[in-house]
XYZ file of N, CA and C in Angstrom:
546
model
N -10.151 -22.059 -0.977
C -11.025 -21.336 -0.053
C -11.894 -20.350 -0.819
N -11.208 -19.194 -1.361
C -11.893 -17.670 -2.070
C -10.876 -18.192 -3.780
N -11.864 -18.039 -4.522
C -11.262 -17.996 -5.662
C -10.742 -16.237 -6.052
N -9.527 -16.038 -5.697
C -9.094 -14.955 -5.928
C -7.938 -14.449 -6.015
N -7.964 -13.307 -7.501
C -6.892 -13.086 -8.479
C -5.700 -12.471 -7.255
N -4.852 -12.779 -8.072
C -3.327 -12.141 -6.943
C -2.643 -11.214 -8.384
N -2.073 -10.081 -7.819
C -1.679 -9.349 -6.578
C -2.981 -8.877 -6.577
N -3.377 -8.659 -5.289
C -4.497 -7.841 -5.056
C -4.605 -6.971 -3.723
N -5.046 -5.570 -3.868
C -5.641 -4.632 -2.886
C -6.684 -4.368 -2.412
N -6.797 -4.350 -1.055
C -8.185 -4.916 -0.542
C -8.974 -3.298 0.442
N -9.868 -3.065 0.212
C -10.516 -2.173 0.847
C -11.592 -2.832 1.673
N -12.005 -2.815 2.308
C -13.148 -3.008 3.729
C -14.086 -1.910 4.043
N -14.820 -1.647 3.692
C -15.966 0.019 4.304
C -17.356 -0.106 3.873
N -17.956 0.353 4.417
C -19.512 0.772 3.849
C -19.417 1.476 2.716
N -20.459 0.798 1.560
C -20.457 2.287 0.317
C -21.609 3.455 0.638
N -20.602 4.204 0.954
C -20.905 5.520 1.666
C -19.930 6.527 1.005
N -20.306 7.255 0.405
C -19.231 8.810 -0.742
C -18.537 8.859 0.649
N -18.890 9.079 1.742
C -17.273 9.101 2.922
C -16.406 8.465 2.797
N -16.767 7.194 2.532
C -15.471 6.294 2.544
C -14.751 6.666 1.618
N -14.696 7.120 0.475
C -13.961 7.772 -0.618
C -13.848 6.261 -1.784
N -14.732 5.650 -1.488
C -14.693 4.673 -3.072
C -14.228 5.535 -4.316
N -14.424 6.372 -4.900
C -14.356 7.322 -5.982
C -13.154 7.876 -5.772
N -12.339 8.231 -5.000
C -11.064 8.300 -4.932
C -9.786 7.403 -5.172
N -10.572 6.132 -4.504
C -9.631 4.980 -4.851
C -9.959 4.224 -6.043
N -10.998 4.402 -6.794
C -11.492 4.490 -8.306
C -10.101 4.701 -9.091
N -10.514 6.705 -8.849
C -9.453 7.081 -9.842
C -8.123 6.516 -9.347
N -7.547 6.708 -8.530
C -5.966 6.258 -8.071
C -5.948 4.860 -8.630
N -6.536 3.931 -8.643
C -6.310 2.611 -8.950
C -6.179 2.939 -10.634
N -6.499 3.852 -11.096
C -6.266 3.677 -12.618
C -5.603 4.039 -13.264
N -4.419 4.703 -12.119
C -3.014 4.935 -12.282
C -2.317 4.206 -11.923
N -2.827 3.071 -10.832
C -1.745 2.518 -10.592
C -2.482 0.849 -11.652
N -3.349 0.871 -12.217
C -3.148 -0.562 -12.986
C -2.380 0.021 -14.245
N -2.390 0.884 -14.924
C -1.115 1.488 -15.654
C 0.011 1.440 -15.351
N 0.575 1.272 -14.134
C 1.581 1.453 -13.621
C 2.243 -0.184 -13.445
N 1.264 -0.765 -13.097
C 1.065 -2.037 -12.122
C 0.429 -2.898 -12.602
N 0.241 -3.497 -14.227
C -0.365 -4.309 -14.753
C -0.763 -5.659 -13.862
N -2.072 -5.996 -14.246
C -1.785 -7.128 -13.386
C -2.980 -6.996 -12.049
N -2.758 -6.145 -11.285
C -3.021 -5.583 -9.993
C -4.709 -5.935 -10.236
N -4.800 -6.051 -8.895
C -6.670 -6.056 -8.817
C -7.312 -5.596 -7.702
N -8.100 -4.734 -7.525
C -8.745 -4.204 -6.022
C -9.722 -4.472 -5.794
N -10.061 -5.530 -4.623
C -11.705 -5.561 -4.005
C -11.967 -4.913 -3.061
N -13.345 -4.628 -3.401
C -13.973 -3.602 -2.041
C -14.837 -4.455 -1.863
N -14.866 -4.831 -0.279
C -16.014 -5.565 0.103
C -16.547 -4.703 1.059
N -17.987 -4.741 1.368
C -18.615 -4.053 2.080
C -20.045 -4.119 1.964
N -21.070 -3.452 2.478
C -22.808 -2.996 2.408
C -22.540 -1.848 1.834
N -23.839 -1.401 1.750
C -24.481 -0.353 1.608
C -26.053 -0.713 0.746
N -26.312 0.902 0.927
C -27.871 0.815 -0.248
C -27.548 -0.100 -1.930
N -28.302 0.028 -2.214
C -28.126 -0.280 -3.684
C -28.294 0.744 -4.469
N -28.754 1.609 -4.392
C -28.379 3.403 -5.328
C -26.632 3.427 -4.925
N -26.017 3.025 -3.847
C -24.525 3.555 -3.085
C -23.898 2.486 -4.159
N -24.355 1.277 -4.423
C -23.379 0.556 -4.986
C -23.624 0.442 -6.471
N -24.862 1.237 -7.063
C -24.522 1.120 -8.543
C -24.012 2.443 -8.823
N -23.788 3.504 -7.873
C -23.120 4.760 -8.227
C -21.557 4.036 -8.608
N -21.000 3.483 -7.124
C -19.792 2.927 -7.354
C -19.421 1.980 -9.015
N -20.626 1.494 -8.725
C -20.004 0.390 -9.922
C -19.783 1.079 -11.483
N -20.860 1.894 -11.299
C -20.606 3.078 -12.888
C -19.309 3.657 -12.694
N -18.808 4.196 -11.743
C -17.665 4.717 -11.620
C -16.327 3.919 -12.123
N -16.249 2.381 -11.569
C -15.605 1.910 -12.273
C -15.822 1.252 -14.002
N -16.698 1.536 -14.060
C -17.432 1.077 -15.537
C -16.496 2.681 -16.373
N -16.862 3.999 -15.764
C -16.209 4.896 -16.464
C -14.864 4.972 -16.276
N -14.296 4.612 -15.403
C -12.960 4.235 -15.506
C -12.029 3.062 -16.257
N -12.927 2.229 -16.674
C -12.694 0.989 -17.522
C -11.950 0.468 -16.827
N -12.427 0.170 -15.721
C -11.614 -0.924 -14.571
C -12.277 -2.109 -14.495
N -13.615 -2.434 -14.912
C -14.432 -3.483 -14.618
C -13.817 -5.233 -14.608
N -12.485 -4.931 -15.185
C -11.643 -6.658 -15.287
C -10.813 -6.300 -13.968
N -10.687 -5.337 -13.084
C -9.424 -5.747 -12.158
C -10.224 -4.817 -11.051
N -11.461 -4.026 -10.963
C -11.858 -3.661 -10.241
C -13.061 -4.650 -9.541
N -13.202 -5.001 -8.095
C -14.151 -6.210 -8.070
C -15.109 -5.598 -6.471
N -16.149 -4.646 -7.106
C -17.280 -4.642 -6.256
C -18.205 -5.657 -5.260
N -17.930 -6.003 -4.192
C -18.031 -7.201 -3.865
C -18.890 -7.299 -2.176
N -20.293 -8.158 -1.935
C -20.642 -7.672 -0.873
C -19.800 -7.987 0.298
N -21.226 -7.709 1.430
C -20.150 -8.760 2.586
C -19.919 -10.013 3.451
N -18.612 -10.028 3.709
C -17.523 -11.064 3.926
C -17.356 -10.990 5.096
N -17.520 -12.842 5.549
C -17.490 -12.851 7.289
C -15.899 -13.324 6.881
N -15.006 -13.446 6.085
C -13.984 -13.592 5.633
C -12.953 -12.598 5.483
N -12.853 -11.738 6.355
C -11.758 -10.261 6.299
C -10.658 -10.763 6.469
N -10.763 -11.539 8.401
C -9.168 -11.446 8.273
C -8.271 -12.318 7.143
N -9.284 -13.306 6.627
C -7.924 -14.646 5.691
C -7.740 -13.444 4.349
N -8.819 -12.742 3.672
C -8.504 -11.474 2.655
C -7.386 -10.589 3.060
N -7.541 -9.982 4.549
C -6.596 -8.847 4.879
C -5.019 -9.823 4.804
N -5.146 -11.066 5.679
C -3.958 -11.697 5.399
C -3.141 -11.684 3.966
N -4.473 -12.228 2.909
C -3.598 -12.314 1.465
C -3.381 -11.178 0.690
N -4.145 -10.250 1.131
C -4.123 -8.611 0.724
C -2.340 -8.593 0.146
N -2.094 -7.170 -0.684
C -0.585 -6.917 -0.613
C -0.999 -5.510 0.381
N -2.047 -4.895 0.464
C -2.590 -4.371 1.391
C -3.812 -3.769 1.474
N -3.768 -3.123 2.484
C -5.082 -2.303 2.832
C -5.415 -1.183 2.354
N -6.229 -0.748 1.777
C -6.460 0.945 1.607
C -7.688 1.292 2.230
N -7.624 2.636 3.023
C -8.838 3.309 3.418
C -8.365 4.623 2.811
N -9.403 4.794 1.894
C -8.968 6.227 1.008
C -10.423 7.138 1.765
N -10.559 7.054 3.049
C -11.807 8.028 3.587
C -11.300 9.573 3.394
N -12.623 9.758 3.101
C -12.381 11.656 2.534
C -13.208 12.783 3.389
N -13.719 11.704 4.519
C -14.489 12.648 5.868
C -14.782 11.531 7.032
N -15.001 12.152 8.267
C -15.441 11.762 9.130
C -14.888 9.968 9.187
N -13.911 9.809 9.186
C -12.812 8.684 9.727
C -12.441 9.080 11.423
N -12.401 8.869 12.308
C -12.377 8.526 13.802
C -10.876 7.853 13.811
N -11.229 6.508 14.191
C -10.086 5.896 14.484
C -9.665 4.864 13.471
N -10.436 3.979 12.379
C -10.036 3.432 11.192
C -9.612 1.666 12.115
N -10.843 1.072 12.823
C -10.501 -0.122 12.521
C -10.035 -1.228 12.284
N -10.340 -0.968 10.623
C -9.716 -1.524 9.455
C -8.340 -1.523 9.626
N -7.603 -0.219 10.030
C -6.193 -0.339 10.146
C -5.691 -1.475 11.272
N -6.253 -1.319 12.319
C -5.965 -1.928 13.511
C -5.948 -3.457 13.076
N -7.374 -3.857 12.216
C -7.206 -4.889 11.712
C -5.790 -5.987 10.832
N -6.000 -4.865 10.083
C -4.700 -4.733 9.015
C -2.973 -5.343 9.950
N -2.772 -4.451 10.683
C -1.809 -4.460 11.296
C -1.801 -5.733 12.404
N -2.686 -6.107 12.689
C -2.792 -7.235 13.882
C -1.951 -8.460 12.737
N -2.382 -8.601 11.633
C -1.974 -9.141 10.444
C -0.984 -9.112 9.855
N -0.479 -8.317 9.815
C 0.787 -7.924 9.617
C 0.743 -7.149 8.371
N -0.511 -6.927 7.506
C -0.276 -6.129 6.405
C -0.632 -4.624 6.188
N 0.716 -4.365 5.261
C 0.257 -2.894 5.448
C -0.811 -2.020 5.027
N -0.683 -0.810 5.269
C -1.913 -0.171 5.093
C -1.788 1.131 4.252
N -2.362 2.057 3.272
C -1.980 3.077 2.652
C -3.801 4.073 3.483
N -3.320 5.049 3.759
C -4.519 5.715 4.151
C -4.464 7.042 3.539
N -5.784 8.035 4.140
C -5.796 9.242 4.130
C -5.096 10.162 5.483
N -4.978 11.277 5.553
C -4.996 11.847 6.329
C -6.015 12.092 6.921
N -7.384 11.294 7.266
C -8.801 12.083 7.921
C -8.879 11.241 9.518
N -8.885 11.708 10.071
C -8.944 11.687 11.839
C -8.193 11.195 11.978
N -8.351 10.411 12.573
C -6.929 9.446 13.396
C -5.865 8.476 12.995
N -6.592 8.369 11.818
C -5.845 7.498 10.771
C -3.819 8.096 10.230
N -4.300 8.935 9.831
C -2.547 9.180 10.363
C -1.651 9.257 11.528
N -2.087 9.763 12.855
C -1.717 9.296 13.829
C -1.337 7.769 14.038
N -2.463 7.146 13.724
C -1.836 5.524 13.773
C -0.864 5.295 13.223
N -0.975 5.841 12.093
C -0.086 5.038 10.739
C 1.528 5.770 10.835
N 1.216 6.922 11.153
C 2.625 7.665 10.858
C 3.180 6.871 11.995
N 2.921 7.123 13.594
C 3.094 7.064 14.587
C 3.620 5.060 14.768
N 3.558 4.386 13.456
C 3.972 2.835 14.046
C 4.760 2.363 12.686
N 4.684 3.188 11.383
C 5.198 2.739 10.705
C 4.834 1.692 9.589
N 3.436 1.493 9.613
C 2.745 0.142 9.436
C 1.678 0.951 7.477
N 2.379 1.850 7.341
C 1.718 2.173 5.899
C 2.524 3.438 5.372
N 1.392 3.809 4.731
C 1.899 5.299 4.287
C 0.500 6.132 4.299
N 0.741 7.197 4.349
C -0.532 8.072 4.536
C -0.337 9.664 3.538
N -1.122 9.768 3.380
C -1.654 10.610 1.817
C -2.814 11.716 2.123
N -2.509 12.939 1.495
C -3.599 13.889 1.879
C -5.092 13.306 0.966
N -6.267 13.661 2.255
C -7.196 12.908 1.314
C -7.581 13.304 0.221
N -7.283 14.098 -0.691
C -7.944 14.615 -1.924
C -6.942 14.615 -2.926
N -5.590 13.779 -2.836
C -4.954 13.807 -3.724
C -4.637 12.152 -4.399
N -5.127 12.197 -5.565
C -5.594 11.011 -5.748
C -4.200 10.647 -6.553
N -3.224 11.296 -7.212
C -1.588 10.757 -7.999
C -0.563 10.177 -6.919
N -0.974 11.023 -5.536
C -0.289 10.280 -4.005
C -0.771 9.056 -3.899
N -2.261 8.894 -3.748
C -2.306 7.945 -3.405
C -2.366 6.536 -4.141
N -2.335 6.643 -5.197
C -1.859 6.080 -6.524
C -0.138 5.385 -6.399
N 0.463 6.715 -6.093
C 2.230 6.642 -6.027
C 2.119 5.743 -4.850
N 1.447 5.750 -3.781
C 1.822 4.974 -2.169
C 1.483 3.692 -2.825
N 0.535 3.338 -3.389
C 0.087 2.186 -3.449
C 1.274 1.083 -4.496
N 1.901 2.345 -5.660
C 2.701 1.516 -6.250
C 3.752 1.253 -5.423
N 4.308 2.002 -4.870
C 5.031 1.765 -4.213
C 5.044 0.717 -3.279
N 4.279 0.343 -2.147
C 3.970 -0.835 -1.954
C 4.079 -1.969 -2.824
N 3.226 -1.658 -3.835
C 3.176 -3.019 -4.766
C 4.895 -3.412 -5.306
N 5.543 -2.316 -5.627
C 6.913 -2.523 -6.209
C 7.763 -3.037 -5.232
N 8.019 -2.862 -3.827
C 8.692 -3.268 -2.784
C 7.987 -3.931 -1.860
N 8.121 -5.522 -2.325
C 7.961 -6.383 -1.167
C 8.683 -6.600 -0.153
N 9.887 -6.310 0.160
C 10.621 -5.857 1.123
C 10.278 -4.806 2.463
N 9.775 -3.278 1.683
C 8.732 -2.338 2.357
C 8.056 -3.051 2.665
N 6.598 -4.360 2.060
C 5.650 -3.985 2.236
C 5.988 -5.310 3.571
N 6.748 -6.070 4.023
C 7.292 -6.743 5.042
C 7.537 -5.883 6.095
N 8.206 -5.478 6.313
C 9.096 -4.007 7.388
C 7.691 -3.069 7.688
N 6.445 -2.875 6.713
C 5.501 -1.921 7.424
C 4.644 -3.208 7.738
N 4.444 -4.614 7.476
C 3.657 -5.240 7.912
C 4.161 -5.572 9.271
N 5.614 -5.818 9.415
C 5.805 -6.071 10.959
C 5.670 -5.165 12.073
N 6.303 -3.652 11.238
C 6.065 -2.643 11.874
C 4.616 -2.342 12.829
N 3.888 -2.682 11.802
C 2.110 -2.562 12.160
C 1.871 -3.848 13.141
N 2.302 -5.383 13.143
C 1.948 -6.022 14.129
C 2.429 -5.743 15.438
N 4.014 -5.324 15.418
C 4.561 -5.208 16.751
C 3.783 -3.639 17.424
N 3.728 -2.895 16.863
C 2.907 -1.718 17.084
C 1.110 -2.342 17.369
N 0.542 -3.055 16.889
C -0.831 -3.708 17.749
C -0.612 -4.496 18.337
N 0.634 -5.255 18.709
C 0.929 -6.070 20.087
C 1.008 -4.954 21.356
N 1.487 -3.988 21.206
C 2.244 -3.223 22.066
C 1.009 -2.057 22.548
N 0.349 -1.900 22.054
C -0.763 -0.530 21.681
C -2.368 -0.725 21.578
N -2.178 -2.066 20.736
C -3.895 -2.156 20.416
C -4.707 -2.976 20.534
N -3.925 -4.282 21.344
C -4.919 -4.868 21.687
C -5.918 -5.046 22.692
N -7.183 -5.798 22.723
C -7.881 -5.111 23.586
C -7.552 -5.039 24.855
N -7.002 -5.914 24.977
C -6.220 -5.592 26.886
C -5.582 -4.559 27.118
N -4.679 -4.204 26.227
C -4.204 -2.464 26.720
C -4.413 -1.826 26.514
N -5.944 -1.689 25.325
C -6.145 -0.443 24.944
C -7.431 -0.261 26.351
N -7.999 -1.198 26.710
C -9.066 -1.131 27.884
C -7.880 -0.664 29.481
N -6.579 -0.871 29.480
C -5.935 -0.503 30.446
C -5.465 0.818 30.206
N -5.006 0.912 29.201
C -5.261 2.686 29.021
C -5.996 3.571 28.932
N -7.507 3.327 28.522
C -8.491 3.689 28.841
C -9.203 4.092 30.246
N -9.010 2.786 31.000
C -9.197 2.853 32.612
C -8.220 3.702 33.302
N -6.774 3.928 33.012
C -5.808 4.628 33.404
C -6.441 6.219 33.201
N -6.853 6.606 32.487
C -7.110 8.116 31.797
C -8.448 8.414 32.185
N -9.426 7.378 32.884
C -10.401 7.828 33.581
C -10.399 7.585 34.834
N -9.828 7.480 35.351
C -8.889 7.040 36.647
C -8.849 8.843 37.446
């Protein structure tokens, strides 16, 4: 189908400095030290000033063999499926995160920030781990961690589907919605 390297961590966002690309830069270059092997794609848009900032970033990080800048993909969910997971390392103005919802319908887990709602989800179902957004050795540690326990990363992937069976899909999230404006 996708010619693509395994184990791998998958990000989804606009390149936008919000999304925190540059955060998950540096953290990934603790954890391919950690985690030989490992590879992270970011697929997404943006300008082209947004994506050669990014790409220097990993150029100064000397990630350019396991870091993979990549546009976009009408192909998420079969990626999020083969993912070992998700990261949204957003460092502002995150709402509700999607991507997670995505993630979890899937069964895979998710490592986030703490920015809007995104920990609420995550703490609240069990389906990742969540990290203050500006600390980039956390979110480094969550991610190995994941990568080291495939066992964890099973137990937060189911965690996260039975939690978007129960919570997020669109039928009950539109019945809870109607309930609360009711």
């Amino acid at each position: 189908f996708l010619d693509i390297p395994y184990p791998f961590c998958l990000m989804l966002a606009t390149y936008e400095i919000r999304k925190g690309h540059e955060h998950l830069i540096r953290a990934f270059r603790i954890v391919v030290d950690r985690c030989p092997g490992t590879v992270l794609l970011m697929y997404g848009y943006g300008s082209t000033t947004e994506q050669e900032r990014i790409q220097r970033q990993i150029k100064n990080y000397r990630l350019d063999n396991c870091v993979h800048l990549c546009g976009f993909t009408g192909h998420t969910s079969w990626l999020i499926q083969q993912a070992e997971m998700v990261v949204v390392p957003s460092q502002a103005y995150e709402s509700f995160g999607l991507t997670i919802i995505e993630a979890m319908a899937l069964s895979t887990p998710v490592v986030v920030t703490d920015t809007g709602g995104m920990p609420e989800v995550v703490s609240t179902t069990g389906a990742g781990l969540v990290c203050i957004k500006q600390d980039v050795p956390a979110f480094a540690n969550a991610m190995v961690k994941l990568l080291r326990d495939p066992t964890l990363r099973a137990e937060m992937g189911d965690n996260g589907r039975l939690a978007y069976e129960s919570r997020y899909t669109a039928v009950r999230m539109a019945k809870s919605y109607y309930k609360q404006i009711i």
